[in-house]
PDB file of C-alpha atoms in Angstrom:
ATOM      1  CA  MET A 312     175.564  96.479  78.508  1.00  0.00           C
ATOM      2  CA  ASP A 313     172.210  94.844  77.945  1.00  0.00           C
ATOM      3  CA  ASP A 314     168.962  96.178  79.420  1.00  0.00           C
ATOM      4  CA  SER A 315     168.629  93.357  81.970  1.00  0.00           C
ATOM      5  CA  LYS A 316     171.647  94.710  83.861  1.00  0.00           C
ATOM      6  CA  ARG A 317     170.383  98.303  83.757  1.00  0.00           C
ATOM      7  CA  ASN A 318     166.727  97.606  84.494  1.00  0.00           C
ATOM      8  CA  GLY A 319     166.225  95.153  87.317  1.00  0.00           C
ATOM      9  CA  ASP A 320     167.485  91.625  87.673  1.00  0.00           C
ATOM     10  CA  PRO A 321     170.851  91.126  85.955  1.00  0.00           C
ATOM     11  CA  LEU A 322     169.929  87.458  85.492  1.00  0.00           C
ATOM     12  CA  LYS A 323     166.672  88.123  83.675  1.00  0.00           C
ATOM     13  CA  GLY A 324     166.740  85.988  80.546  1.00  0.00           C
ATOM     14  CA  PHE A 325     168.936  83.288  82.097  1.00  0.00           C
ATOM     15  CA  PRO A 326     166.792  80.151  82.342  1.00  0.00           C
ATOM     16  CA  ILE A 327     169.191  78.419  84.735  1.00  0.00           C
ATOM     17  CA  VAL A 328     170.406  80.046  87.933  1.00  0.00           C
ATOM     18  CA  VAL A 329     172.347  78.216  90.630  1.00  0.00           C
ATOM     19  CA  ILE A 330     173.021  79.535  94.120  1.00  0.00           C
ATOM     20  CA  VAL A 331     176.606  79.151  95.327  1.00  0.00           C
ATOM     21  CA  ASN A 332     178.167  80.203  98.607  1.00  0.00           C
ATOM     22  CA  VAL A 333     181.715  81.544  98.523  1.00  0.00           C
ATOM     23  CA  ALA A 334     183.801  79.243 100.723  1.00  0.00           C
ATOM     24  CA  TRP A 335     186.701  80.426 102.854  1.00  0.00           C
ATOM     25  CA  GLY A 336     188.927  78.048 100.862  1.00  0.00           C
ATOM     26  CA  ASP A 337     187.977  79.836  97.615  1.00  0.00           C
ATOM     27  CA  LEU A 338     190.052  82.852  98.691  1.00  0.00           C
ATOM     28  CA  ASP A 339     193.634  83.465  97.663  1.00  0.00           C
ATOM     29  CA  ALA A 340     196.453  85.204  99.552  1.00  0.00           C
ATOM     30  CA  PHE A 341     194.951  88.590  98.663  1.00  0.00           C
ATOM     31  CA  GLY A 342     191.676  87.768 100.426  1.00  0.00           C
ATOM     32  CA  HIS A 343     189.454  87.534  97.360  1.00  0.00           C
ATOM     33  CA  ALA A 344     188.138  84.591  95.363  1.00  0.00           C
ATOM     34  CA  ASN A 345     190.865  83.074  93.229  1.00  0.00           C
ATOM     35  CA  ASN A 346     190.276  83.498  89.493  1.00  0.00           C
ATOM     36  CA  THR A 347     190.130  79.735  88.925  1.00  0.00           C
ATOM     37  CA  VAL A 348     187.112  79.454  91.236  1.00  0.00           C
ATOM     38  CA  TYR A 349     184.990  81.582  88.882  1.00  0.00           C
ATOM     39  CA  PHE A 350     185.351  78.825  86.282  1.00  0.00           C
ATOM     40  CA  ARG A 351     184.094  76.234  88.780  1.00  0.00           C
ATOM     41  CA  TRP A 352     181.060  78.425  89.440  1.00  0.00           C
ATOM     42  CA  PHE A 353     180.469  78.690  85.674  1.00  0.00           C
ATOM     43  CA  GLU A 354     180.781  74.907  85.532  1.00  0.00           C
ATOM     44  CA  ASP A 355     178.111  74.500  88.224  1.00  0.00           C
ATOM     45  CA  ALA A 356     175.679  76.555  86.114  1.00  0.00           C
ATOM     46  CA  ARG A 357     176.723  74.852  82.855  1.00  0.00           C
ATOM     47  CA  ILE A 358     176.163  71.370  84.306  1.00  0.00           C
ATOM     48  CA  ALA A 359     172.744  72.417  85.669  1.00  0.00           C
ATOM     49  CA  TYR A 360     171.858  73.685  82.169  1.00  0.00           C
ATOM     50  CA  LEU A 361     173.098  70.507  80.447  1.00  0.00           C
ATOM     51  CA  ASP A 362     171.164  68.427  82.960  1.00  0.00           C
ATOM     52  CA  ALA A 363     167.992  70.444  82.222  1.00  0.00           C
ATOM     53  CA  ILE A 364     168.294  69.659  78.490  1.00  0.00           C
ATOM     54  CA  GLY A 365     169.236  66.019  79.067  1.00  0.00           C
ATOM     55  CA  PHE A 366     172.799  66.305  77.788  1.00  0.00           C
ATOM     56  CA  LEU A 367     175.092  65.100  80.533  1.00  0.00           C
ATOM     57  CA  GLY A 368     176.257  62.051  78.607  1.00  0.00           C
ATOM     58  CA  GLY A 369     178.147  59.307  80.389  1.00  0.00           C
ATOM     59  CA  PRO A 370     177.722  55.547  80.211  1.00  0.00           C
ATOM     60  CA  PRO A 371     175.878  53.916  78.606  1.00  0.00           C
ATOM     61  CA  ALA A 372     175.580  56.846  76.139  1.00  0.00           C
ATOM     62  CA  SER A 373     178.631  57.424  73.981  1.00  0.00           C
ATOM     63  CA  VAL A 374     177.692  61.001  72.992  1.00  0.00           C
ATOM     64  CA  GLY A 375     177.966  63.778  75.523  1.00  0.00           C
ATOM     65  CA  PRO A 376     179.218  67.305  75.983  1.00  0.00           C
ATOM     66  CA  ILE A 377     182.851  68.371  75.995  1.00  0.00           C
ATOM     67  CA  LEU A 378     184.035  71.875  76.802  1.00  0.00           C
ATOM     68  CA  HIS A 379     185.819  73.352  73.795  1.00  0.00           C
ATOM     69  CA  SER A 380     186.724  76.742  75.280  1.00  0.00           C
ATOM     70  CA  THR A 381     185.778  79.134  78.052  1.00  0.00           C
ATOM     71  CA  MET A 382     186.466  82.703  79.097  1.00  0.00           C
ATOM     72  CA  CYS A 383     185.745  85.103  81.929  1.00  0.00           C
ATOM     73  CA  ARG A 384     185.600  88.863  82.343  1.00  0.00           C
ATOM     74  CA  PHE A 385     186.218  89.640  86.003  1.00  0.00           C
ATOM     75  CA  ARG A 386     184.249  92.751  86.991  1.00  0.00           C
ATOM     76  CA  ARG A 387     184.389  92.799  90.807  1.00  0.00           C
ATOM     77  CA  PRO A 388     186.509  90.932  93.359  1.00  0.00           C
ATOM     78  CA  LEU A 389     184.509  88.564  95.544  1.00  0.00           C
ATOM     79  CA  GLY A 390     185.186  87.710  99.166  1.00  0.00           C
ATOM     80  CA  TYR A 391     183.940  85.660 102.058  1.00  0.00           C
ATOM     81  CA  PRO A 392     181.158  85.499 103.047  1.00  0.00           C
ATOM     82  CA  ASP A 393     178.967  85.942  99.998  1.00  0.00           C
ATOM     83  CA  THR A 394     176.106  84.159  98.269  1.00  0.00           C
ATOM     84  CA  LEU A 395     176.233  84.177  94.495  1.00  0.00           C
ATOM     85  CA  ARG A 396     173.644  83.626  91.801  1.00  0.00           C
ATOM     86  CA  VAL A 397     175.226  82.147  88.699  1.00  0.00           C
ATOM     87  CA  GLY A 398     173.206  82.188  85.494  1.00  0.00           C
ATOM     88  CA  ALA A 399     173.630  80.146  82.326  1.00  0.00           C
ATOM     89  CA  ARG A 400     171.995  80.449  78.932  1.00  0.00           C
ATOM     90  CA  VAL A 401     172.581  79.361  75.358  1.00  0.00           C
ATOM     91  CA  THR A 402     173.240  82.176  72.912  1.00  0.00           C
ATOM     92  CA  GLU A 403     173.812  80.147  69.754  1.00  0.00           C
ATOM     93  CA  VAL A 404     173.128  76.614  68.546  1.00  0.00           C
ATOM     94  CA  GLY A 405     175.384  75.210  65.832  1.00  0.00           C
ATOM     95  CA  GLU A 406     175.463  71.912  64.010  1.00  0.00           C
ATOM     96  CA  ASP A 407     177.728  70.292  66.604  1.00  0.00           C
ATOM     97  CA  ARG A 408     177.950  72.877  69.406  1.00  0.00           C
ATOM     98  CA  ILE A 409     176.251  75.362  71.653  1.00  0.00           C
ATOM     99  CA  ALA A 410     177.623  78.734  72.731  1.00  0.00           C
ATOM    100  CA  MET A 411     176.860  79.555  76.347  1.00  0.00           C
ATOM    101  CA  GLU A 412     176.879  82.743  78.371  1.00  0.00           C
ATOM    102  CA  TYR A 413     177.384  82.901  82.137  1.00  0.00           C
ATOM    103  CA  ARG A 414     176.883  85.699  84.657  1.00  0.00           C
ATOM    104  CA  ILE A 415     177.769  85.818  88.363  1.00  0.00           C
ATOM    105  CA  VAL A 416     175.846  88.187  90.621  1.00  0.00           C
ATOM    106  CA  SER A 417     177.089  88.879  94.155  1.00  0.00           C
ATOM    107  CA  GLY A 418     174.480  89.035  96.889  1.00  0.00           C
ATOM    108  CA  LYS A 419     176.828  91.026  99.097  1.00  0.00           C
ATOM    109  CA  LEU A 420     177.712  93.598  96.418  1.00  0.00           C
ATOM    110  CA  GLY A 421     174.322  93.539  94.698  1.00  0.00           C
ATOM    111  CA  GLU A 422     175.902  93.641  91.266  1.00  0.00           C
ATOM    112  CA  VAL A 423     177.468  91.617  88.461  1.00  0.00           C
ATOM    113  CA  ALA A 424     180.849  90.281  89.564  1.00  0.00           C
ATOM    114  CA  ALA A 425     181.801  88.360  86.415  1.00  0.00           C
ATOM    115  CA  GLU A 426     180.600  87.443  82.940  1.00  0.00           C
ATOM    116  CA  GLY A 427     181.810  84.638  80.769  1.00  0.00           C
ATOM    117  CA  GLY A 428     181.140  82.276  77.966  1.00  0.00           C
ATOM    118  CA  GLY A 429     181.974  78.882  76.641  1.00  0.00           C
ATOM    119  CA  LEU A 430     181.601  76.571  73.682  1.00  0.00           C
ATOM    120  CA  VAL A 431     180.280  73.086  74.378  1.00  0.00           C
ATOM    121  CA  VAL A 432     180.686  70.537  71.595  1.00  0.00           C
ATOM    122  CA  ALA A 433     178.831  67.248  71.113  1.00  0.00           C
ATOM    123  CA  PHE A 434     181.457  64.523  71.365  1.00  0.00           C
ATOM    124  CA  ASP A 435     181.388  60.776  70.794  1.00  0.00           C
ATOM    125  CA  TYR A 436     183.584  59.435  73.566  1.00  0.00           C
ATOM    126  CA  PHE A 437     183.811  55.956  71.999  1.00  0.00           C
ATOM    127  CA  LYS A 438     184.958  57.257  68.610  1.00  0.00           C
ATOM    128  CA  GLN A 439     186.873  60.213  70.106  1.00  0.00           C
ATOM    129  CA  ALA A 440     185.374  62.633  67.585  1.00  0.00           C
ATOM    130  CA  LYS A 441     182.909  65.498  67.542  1.00  0.00           C
ATOM    131  CA  VAL A 442     179.446  64.695  66.213  1.00  0.00           C
ATOM    132  CA  ALA A 443     176.198  66.493  65.425  1.00  0.00           C
ATOM    133  CA  LEU A 444     174.279  67.807  68.410  1.00  0.00           C
ATOM    134  CA  PRO A 445     171.619  65.171  69.209  1.00  0.00           C
ATOM    135  CA  LYS A 446     168.162  66.161  67.907  1.00  0.00           C
ATOM    136  CA  GLY A 447     166.509  65.614  71.288  1.00  0.00           C
ATOM    137  CA  VAL A 448     168.997  67.936  72.980  1.00  0.00           C
ATOM    138  CA  ARG A 449     168.553  70.568  70.275  1.00  0.00           C
ATOM    139  CA  ALA A 450     164.761  70.323  70.665  1.00  0.00           C
ATOM    140  CA  ARG A 451     164.917  70.999  74.425  1.00  0.00           C
ATOM    141  CA  ILE A 452     167.030  74.175  74.220  1.00  0.00           C
ATOM    142  CA  ASP A 453     164.493  76.545  72.654  1.00  0.00           C
ATOM    143  CA  PRO A 454     161.630  75.750  75.071  1.00  0.00           C
ATOM    144  CA  LEU A 455     163.995  76.195  78.014  1.00  0.00           C
ATOM    145  CA  GLU A 456     165.259  79.530  76.678  1.00  0.00           C
ATOM    146  CA  ARG A 457     161.722  80.789  75.894  1.00  0.00           C
ATOM    147  CA  GLY A 458     160.212  79.608  79.175  1.00  0.00           C
ATOM    148  CA  VAL A 459     162.442  81.347  81.677  1.00  0.00           C
ATOM    149  CA  GLU A 460     160.859  80.482  85.019  1.00  0.00           C
ATOM    150  CA  PRO A 461     161.814  81.485  88.551  1.00  0.00           C
ATOM    151  CA  ASP A 462     161.647  77.855  89.689  1.00  0.00           C
ATOM    152  CA  ARG A 463     164.806  77.163  87.665  1.00  0.00           C
ATOM    153  CA  THR A 464     166.879  78.511  90.566  1.00  0.00           C
ATOM    154  CA  ALA A 465     168.687  75.752  92.398  1.00  0.00           C
ATOM    155  CA  ARG A 466     171.485  75.302  94.856  1.00  0.00           C
ATOM    156  CA  ALA A 467     174.643  73.954  93.320  1.00  0.00           C
ATOM    157  CA  LYS A 468     175.554  70.555  94.700  1.00  0.00           C
ATOM    158  CA  PRO A 469     178.406  70.883  97.211  1.00  0.00           C
ATOM    159  CA  ARG A 470     181.774  69.977  95.747  1.00  0.00           C
ATOM    160  CA  ALA A 471     183.961  67.344  97.325  1.00  0.00           C
ATOM    161  CA  ARG A 472     187.129  69.068  98.491  1.00  0.00           C
TER     162      ARG A 472
END
């Protein structure tokens, strides 16, 4: 366990934090958030991070991010109602990829509910092949990670259901 979880804010050191409300429809038959929903919450934070570094891709750009792999360690069951803070940060930058870490903190429980990670690869959608991480994207990661600011907290955009 790192010091940020023991001493104060468990999202200290995460430059991107999104606020997400648990929806009634996120619950499964057992009355807690379905495990698949945690990955959507990670996605909300990941997309906010990629947006902050200018790496969302899409037309007319051919190069953008593609999710290579993702994982989650479920620590606490979440229920309705609850307001979550979901943090995202980059832990490693490779030639063609970034490794990301995610953390979900429950407002209701006041503790970490889940931790996860993912690999995001630079991908040329026209050529259908991975490529080097664009220099401009790479250049924006370090300043974002070094300049963790409280104004990086945002509400996740509501999902169409």
